[in-house]
Amino acid sequence: NAMRKQAAQIQAALETEEFEVIQGNVRLVITGNQNVKVVEIDGVPNEALLQAINDAIKTSQKAAAEKLAEISKNFQQ
């Protein structure tokens, strides 16, 4: 229970962190917990690309969580 509370605190702290990357004509802003907030190409927001990136990140995180749960289950047996 204490570990979950600590994880929630870390996640909340990461949500407030933002990182900006500019590569050529592309600008991305992402939070510390991997939520993409801004995708701009030539200064124009691209909502479809933003959603696609966030969906890909969520899919990757879900797969990682499932693998971790599987590995953890194997260690408990």
PDB file of C-alpha atoms in Angstrom:
ATOM      1  CA  ASN A   1       0.000   0.000   0.000  1.00  0.00           C
ATOM      2  CA  ALA A   2       2.827   2.428   0.823  1.00  0.00           C
ATOM      3  CA  MET A   3       4.482   1.539  -2.480  1.00  0.00           C
ATOM      4  CA  ARG A   4       1.280   2.399  -4.390  1.00  0.00           C
ATOM      5  CA  LYS A   5       1.038   5.711  -2.568  1.00  0.00           C
ATOM      6  CA  GLN A   6       4.649   6.513  -3.429  1.00  0.00           C
ATOM      7  CA  ALA A   7       4.075   5.531  -7.082  1.00  0.00           C
ATOM      8  CA  ALA A   8       1.027   7.824  -7.229  1.00  0.00           C
ATOM      9  CA  GLN A   9       3.082  10.699  -5.806  1.00  0.00           C
ATOM     10  CA  ILE A  10       5.831  10.124  -8.365  1.00  0.00           C
ATOM     11  CA  GLN A  11       3.282   9.955 -11.178  1.00  0.00           C
ATOM     12  CA  ALA A  12       1.669  13.227 -10.025  1.00  0.00           C
ATOM     13  CA  ALA A  13       5.066  14.923  -9.878  1.00  0.00           C
ATOM     14  CA  LEU A  14       5.954  13.665 -13.365  1.00  0.00           C
ATOM     15  CA  GLU A  15       2.661  14.959 -14.757  1.00  0.00           C
ATOM     16  CA  THR A  16       3.710  18.510 -13.907  1.00  0.00           C
ATOM     17  CA  GLU A  17       7.076  18.165 -15.682  1.00  0.00           C
ATOM     18  CA  GLU A  18       7.118  19.112 -19.355  1.00  0.00           C
ATOM     19  CA  PHE A  19       9.814  18.524 -21.931  1.00  0.00           C
ATOM     20  CA  GLU A  20       9.998  20.334 -25.237  1.00  0.00           C
ATOM     21  CA  VAL A  21      11.891  19.014 -28.239  1.00  0.00           C
ATOM     22  CA  ILE A  22      12.345  20.914 -31.467  1.00  0.00           C
ATOM     23  CA  GLN A  23      13.722  18.969 -34.404  1.00  0.00           C
ATOM     24  CA  GLY A  24      13.803  20.939 -37.624  1.00  0.00           C
ATOM     25  CA  ASN A  25      10.252  22.156 -38.234  1.00  0.00           C
ATOM     26  CA  VAL A  26       8.679  19.803 -35.669  1.00  0.00           C
ATOM     27  CA  ARG A  27       7.950  20.773 -32.054  1.00  0.00           C
ATOM     28  CA  LEU A  28       6.818  18.270 -29.398  1.00  0.00           C
ATOM     29  CA  VAL A  29       5.879  18.862 -25.779  1.00  0.00           C
ATOM     30  CA  ILE A  30       5.573  15.784 -23.586  1.00  0.00           C
ATOM     31  CA  THR A  31       4.948  15.376 -19.864  1.00  0.00           C
ATOM     32  CA  GLY A  32       7.156  13.351 -17.574  1.00  0.00           C
ATOM     33  CA  ASN A  33       4.603  10.552 -17.554  1.00  0.00           C
ATOM     34  CA  GLN A  34       4.745  10.279 -21.353  1.00  0.00           C
ATOM     35  CA  ASN A  35       1.605  12.178 -22.324  1.00  0.00           C
ATOM     36  CA  VAL A  36       2.207  14.156 -25.508  1.00  0.00           C
ATOM     37  CA  LYS A  37       0.602  17.580 -25.147  1.00  0.00           C
ATOM     38  CA  VAL A  38       1.732  19.398 -28.305  1.00  0.00           C
ATOM     39  CA  VAL A  39       2.676  18.298 -31.809  1.00  0.00           C
ATOM     40  CA  GLU A  40       3.363  21.125 -34.215  1.00  0.00           C
ATOM     41  CA  ILE A  41       4.751  20.991 -37.721  1.00  0.00           C
ATOM     42  CA  ASP A  42       5.792  24.345 -39.156  1.00  0.00           C
ATOM     43  CA  GLY A  43       4.024  25.967 -36.186  1.00  0.00           C
ATOM     44  CA  VAL A  44       0.705  24.297 -37.015  1.00  0.00           C
ATOM     45  CA  PRO A  45      -0.784  21.919 -34.413  1.00  0.00           C
ATOM     46  CA  ASN A  46      -1.402  18.401 -35.704  1.00  0.00           C
ATOM     47  CA  GLU A  47      -4.097  16.783 -33.552  1.00  0.00           C
ATOM     48  CA  ALA A  48      -4.244  13.536 -35.561  1.00  0.00           C
ATOM     49  CA  LEU A  49      -0.515  12.950 -35.109  1.00  0.00           C
ATOM     50  CA  LEU A  50      -0.733  13.902 -31.422  1.00  0.00           C
ATOM     51  CA  GLN A  51      -3.492  11.318 -30.867  1.00  0.00           C
ATOM     52  CA  ALA A  52      -1.608   8.659 -32.841  1.00  0.00           C
ATOM     53  CA  ILE A  53       1.544   9.187 -30.764  1.00  0.00           C
ATOM     54  CA  ASN A  54      -0.393   9.041 -27.481  1.00  0.00           C
ATOM     55  CA  ASP A  55      -2.213   5.877 -28.618  1.00  0.00           C
ATOM     56  CA  ALA A  56       1.098   4.252 -29.536  1.00  0.00           C
ATOM     57  CA  ILE A  57       2.597   5.170 -26.152  1.00  0.00           C
ATOM     58  CA  LYS A  58      -0.445   3.775 -24.298  1.00  0.00           C
ATOM     59  CA  THR A  59      -0.299   0.546 -26.311  1.00  0.00           C
ATOM     60  CA  SER A  60       3.403   0.189 -25.541  1.00  0.00           C
ATOM     61  CA  GLN A  61       2.861   0.897 -21.835  1.00  0.00           C
ATOM     62  CA  LYS A  62       0.032  -1.655 -21.671  1.00  0.00           C
ATOM     63  CA  ALA A  63       2.204  -4.316 -23.305  1.00  0.00           C
ATOM     64  CA  ALA A  64       5.059  -3.537 -20.900  1.00  0.00           C
ATOM     65  CA  ALA A  65       2.717  -3.736 -17.903  1.00  0.00           C
ATOM     66  CA  GLU A  66       1.374  -7.096 -19.082  1.00  0.00           C
ATOM     67  CA  LYS A  67       4.892  -8.479 -19.524  1.00  0.00           C
ATOM     68  CA  LEU A  68       5.903  -7.178 -16.099  1.00  0.00           C
ATOM     69  CA  ALA A  69       2.819  -8.759 -14.511  1.00  0.00           C
ATOM     70  CA  GLU A  70       3.643 -12.044 -16.249  1.00  0.00           C
ATOM     71  CA  ILE A  71       7.245 -11.971 -15.056  1.00  0.00           C
ATOM     72  CA  SER A  72       6.168 -11.036 -11.518  1.00  0.00           C
ATOM     73  CA  LYS A  73       3.675 -13.890 -11.482  1.00  0.00           C
ATOM     74  CA  ASN A  74       6.399 -16.345 -12.542  1.00  0.00           C
ATOM     75  CA  PHE A  75       8.676 -15.146  -9.718  1.00  0.00           C
ATOM     76  CA  GLN A  76       5.931 -15.630  -7.112  1.00  0.00           C
ATOM     77  CA  GLN A  77       5.385 -19.267  -8.077  1.00  0.00           C
TER      78      GLN A  77
END
